[in-house]
């Protein structure tokens, strides 16, 4: 995926934070920074994510720049985008420590008010939807296949299921879940 947006090199977390504080209402950018393994900066993917969350932004697509630098596409969080459990926990820690920037706090408050804060909770908790549970009861071999799928993949597919807006899409995504479980079952 190629995203045509400006690229900005950041030498440190403080440089990124300063930029985000001044440009929080901008469109997304490619944040370029030194690879963590080089030890040249305190800015790496994990600290980039924390900075983004503090200011109401989110990371998405990674990319390679050269042997010393990497990049990540970052952008303002959409008002209705869901929050992963990891990002929820990070934000709660930042909030408790008083480290949320006012713009990030406004994004967080909106997420809590509009329900996007908990949008992914069922998927994060790996809650099996009732129609899938019924299929598991009718065909126990599917359970074995489902349990062989990585937690990350199950979480991803459950998010897709729970985000379905129409009965037809819900049914299609249920069939996708069943195919995934079937394909992961060695006895199928």
CSV table of C-alpha atoms in Angstrom, one decimal:
chain,number,residue,atom,x,y,z
A,1,UNK,CA,0.0,0.0,0.0
A,2,UNK,CA,1.4,3.4,-1.0
A,3,UNK,CA,0.1,6.4,0.9
A,4,UNK,CA,1.1,9.7,-0.7
A,5,UNK,CA,1.7,12.0,2.2
A,6,UNK,CA,4.6,14.1,3.4
A,7,UNK,CA,7.5,12.4,5.2
A,8,UNK,CA,9.1,14.0,8.3
A,9,UNK,CA,12.3,12.8,10.0
A,10,UNK,CA,12.2,12.9,13.8
A,11,UNK,CA,15.4,12.6,15.9
A,12,UNK,CA,13.6,12.1,19.2
A,13,UNK,CA,10.4,11.6,21.0
A,14,UNK,CA,10.5,15.3,22.1
A,15,UNK,CA,10.7,16.3,18.4
A,16,UNK,CA,7.7,14.2,17.5
A,17,UNK,CA,5.7,15.5,20.5
A,18,UNK,CA,6.5,19.1,19.6
A,19,UNK,CA,5.4,18.4,16.0
A,20,UNK,CA,2.2,16.7,17.1
A,21,UNK,CA,1.4,19.6,19.6
A,22,UNK,CA,1.7,22.1,16.8
A,23,UNK,CA,0.1,20.0,14.0
A,24,UNK,CA,-2.5,17.9,15.7
A,25,UNK,CA,-5.2,19.1,13.2
A,26,UNK,CA,-3.1,18.1,10.1
A,27,UNK,CA,-3.6,15.1,7.9
A,28,UNK,CA,-1.4,12.1,8.3
A,29,UNK,CA,2.3,11.9,7.6
A,30,UNK,CA,5.1,9.4,7.3
A,31,UNK,CA,7.1,9.6,10.5
A,32,UNK,CA,10.7,8.6,9.8
A,33,UNK,CA,13.0,7.7,12.6
A,34,UNK,CA,16.1,5.6,13.4
A,35,UNK,CA,15.8,1.9,13.8
A,36,UNK,CA,15.7,0.9,17.5
A,37,UNK,CA,18.5,-1.5,17.1
A,38,UNK,CA,20.9,1.3,16.3
A,39,UNK,CA,20.4,2.9,19.7
A,40,UNK,CA,20.6,6.4,18.1
A,41,UNK,CA,17.3,7.7,19.5
A,42,UNK,CA,14.7,7.3,22.1
A,43,UNK,CA,12.1,7.3,19.3
A,44,UNK,CA,11.1,3.8,18.1
A,45,UNK,CA,7.8,2.2,17.2
A,46,UNK,CA,6.7,1.7,20.8
A,47,UNK,CA,7.4,5.3,21.9
A,48,UNK,CA,5.9,6.6,18.6
A,49,UNK,CA,2.6,4.8,19.5
A,50,UNK,CA,2.6,6.3,22.9
A,51,UNK,CA,3.2,9.8,21.5
A,52,UNK,CA,0.4,9.3,18.9
A,53,UNK,CA,-2.0,8.2,21.6
A,54,UNK,CA,-1.2,11.2,23.8
A,55,UNK,CA,-2.2,13.5,21.0
A,56,UNK,CA,-5.2,11.6,19.6
A,57,UNK,CA,-3.3,10.1,16.6
A,58,UNK,CA,-2.8,6.5,15.6
A,59,UNK,CA,-0.1,4.5,13.9
A,60,UNK,CA,-0.8,2.3,10.9
A,61,UNK,CA,1.3,1.2,8.0
A,62,UNK,CA,5.1,0.6,8.6
A,63,UNK,CA,7.7,0.9,5.9
A,64,UNK,CA,11.4,0.8,5.2
A,65,UNK,CA,13.5,3.9,4.4
A,66,UNK,CA,17.1,2.6,4.4
A,67,UNK,CA,19.5,0.6,6.5
A,68,UNK,CA,19.3,3.0,9.4
A,69,UNK,CA,15.8,4.4,9.2
A,70,UNK,CA,12.3,3.1,9.2
A,71,UNK,CA,8.9,4.8,8.8
A,72,UNK,CA,5.4,4.5,10.1
A,73,UNK,CA,2.3,6.3,8.7
A,74,UNK,CA,0.6,8.2,11.5
A,75,UNK,CA,-2.7,10.2,11.3
A,76,UNK,CA,-5.4,11.7,13.5
A,77,UNK,CA,-7.6,9.0,14.9
A,78,UNK,CA,-11.0,8.9,13.3
A,79,UNK,CA,-13.9,9.7,15.7
A,80,UNK,CA,-15.5,6.2,15.3
A,81,UNK,CA,-12.4,4.0,15.1
A,82,UNK,CA,-12.2,1.2,17.6
A,83,UNK,CA,-9.5,1.0,20.3
A,84,UNK,CA,-7.4,-2.2,20.8
A,85,UNK,CA,-7.0,-3.4,24.4
A,86,UNK,CA,-3.3,-2.5,24.2
A,87,UNK,CA,-4.1,1.1,23.2
A,88,UNK,CA,-6.8,1.3,25.8
A,89,UNK,CA,-4.4,0.2,28.5
A,90,UNK,CA,-1.7,2.6,27.3
A,91,UNK,CA,-4.1,5.5,27.3
A,92,UNK,CA,-5.4,4.7,30.7
A,93,UNK,CA,-1.9,4.8,32.1
A,94,UNK,CA,-1.2,8.1,30.3
A,95,UNK,CA,-4.4,9.5,31.6
A,96,UNK,CA,-3.7,8.4,35.2
A,97,UNK,CA,-0.2,9.9,35.0
A,98,UNK,CA,-1.6,13.2,33.7
A,99,UNK,CA,0.3,12.8,30.4
A,100,UNK,CA,-2.5,13.2,27.9
A,101,UNK,CA,-2.4,16.2,25.7
A,102,UNK,CA,-5.7,18.2,25.7
A,103,UNK,CA,-6.2,17.2,22.0
A,104,UNK,CA,-5.7,13.5,22.9
A,105,UNK,CA,-8.0,13.8,25.9
A,106,UNK,CA,-10.7,15.3,23.7
A,107,UNK,CA,-10.3,12.3,21.3
A,108,UNK,CA,-10.5,9.9,24.2
A,109,UNK,CA,-13.6,11.7,25.7
A,110,UNK,CA,-15.3,11.5,22.4
A,111,UNK,CA,-14.5,7.8,22.0
A,112,UNK,CA,-16.0,7.1,25.4
A,113,UNK,CA,-19.1,9.1,24.6
A,114,UNK,CA,-19.7,7.6,21.1
A,115,UNK,CA,-19.0,4.0,22.0
A,116,UNK,CA,-15.9,3.6,19.9
A,117,UNK,CA,-13.8,3.1,23.1
A,118,UNK,CA,-15.5,-0.3,23.6
A,119,UNK,CA,-16.2,-1.2,20.0
A,120,UNK,CA,-13.5,-3.9,19.9
A,121,UNK,CA,-14.0,-5.2,23.4
A,122,UNK,CA,-15.8,-8.4,22.4
A,123,UNK,CA,-13.2,-9.2,19.8
A,124,UNK,CA,-10.4,-8.4,22.2
A,125,UNK,CA,-11.9,-10.7,24.8
A,126,UNK,CA,-12.3,-13.4,22.0
A,127,UNK,CA,-16.0,-13.6,22.7
A,128,UNK,CA,-17.5,-16.3,20.4
A,129,UNK,CA,-20.8,-14.9,18.8
A,130,UNK,CA,-23.9,-17.1,19.5
A,131,UNK,CA,-24.3,-18.2,15.8
A,132,UNK,CA,-20.7,-19.4,15.8
A,133,UNK,CA,-21.1,-21.1,19.2
A,134,UNK,CA,-24.1,-22.9,17.7
A,135,UNK,CA,-22.0,-24.2,14.8
A,136,UNK,CA,-19.3,-25.3,17.2
A,137,UNK,CA,-21.9,-27.3,19.2
A,138,UNK,CA,-23.2,-28.9,16.0
A,139,UNK,CA,-19.7,-29.6,14.7
A,140,UNK,CA,-17.2,-30.0,17.5
A,141,UNK,CA,-14.3,-30.5,15.0
A,142,UNK,CA,-14.6,-26.8,14.3
A,143,UNK,CA,-13.6,-26.0,17.8
A,144,UNK,CA,-10.3,-27.7,17.3
A,145,UNK,CA,-9.7,-25.8,14.2
A,146,UNK,CA,-10.7,-22.5,15.8
A,147,UNK,CA,-8.3,-23.0,18.7
A,148,UNK,CA,-5.4,-23.7,16.2
A,149,UNK,CA,-5.9,-20.2,14.7
A,150,UNK,CA,-3.6,-17.6,16.4
A,151,UNK,CA,-5.2,-15.3,18.9
A,152,UNK,CA,-4.2,-12.3,16.8
A,153,UNK,CA,-6.0,-13.8,13.8
A,154,UNK,CA,-9.1,-14.8,15.8
A,155,UNK,CA,-9.2,-11.2,17.2
A,156,UNK,CA,-8.9,-9.7,13.7
A,157,UNK,CA,-11.7,-11.9,12.3
A,158,UNK,CA,-13.9,-11.3,15.3
A,159,UNK,CA,-13.5,-7.6,14.8
A,160,UNK,CA,-14.7,-7.9,11.2
A,161,UNK,CA,-17.6,-10.0,12.4
A,162,UNK,CA,-18.7,-7.6,15.2
A,163,UNK,CA,-18.3,-4.6,12.8
A,164,UNK,CA,-20.8,-6.0,10.3
A,165,UNK,CA,-23.7,-3.6,9.8
A,166,UNK,CA,-26.2,-5.6,7.8
A,167,UNK,CA,-27.6,-9.1,8.3
A,168,UNK,CA,-26.2,-10.2,5.0
A,169,UNK,CA,-22.7,-9.0,5.9
A,170,UNK,CA,-23.0,-10.7,9.3
A,171,UNK,CA,-23.9,-14.0,7.7
A,172,UNK,CA,-21.0,-13.7,5.2
A,173,UNK,CA,-18.6,-13.0,8.0
A,174,UNK,CA,-20.0,-15.9,10.0
A,175,UNK,CA,-19.2,-18.2,7.1
A,176,UNK,CA,-15.7,-16.6,6.9
A,177,UNK,CA,-15.2,-17.6,10.6
A,178,UNK,CA,-16.4,-21.1,9.9
A,179,UNK,CA,-14.1,-21.5,6.9
A,180,UNK,CA,-11.2,-20.3,9.0
A,181,UNK,CA,-11.9,-22.8,11.7
A,182,UNK,CA,-12.4,-25.6,9.1
A,183,UNK,CA,-9.2,-24.8,7.2
A,184,UNK,CA,-7.3,-24.8,10.5
A,185,UNK,CA,-8.5,-28.3,11.5
A,186,UNK,CA,-6.1,-31.0,10.4
A,187,UNK,CA,-8.9,-33.6,10.3
A,188,UNK,CA,-10.9,-31.6,7.8
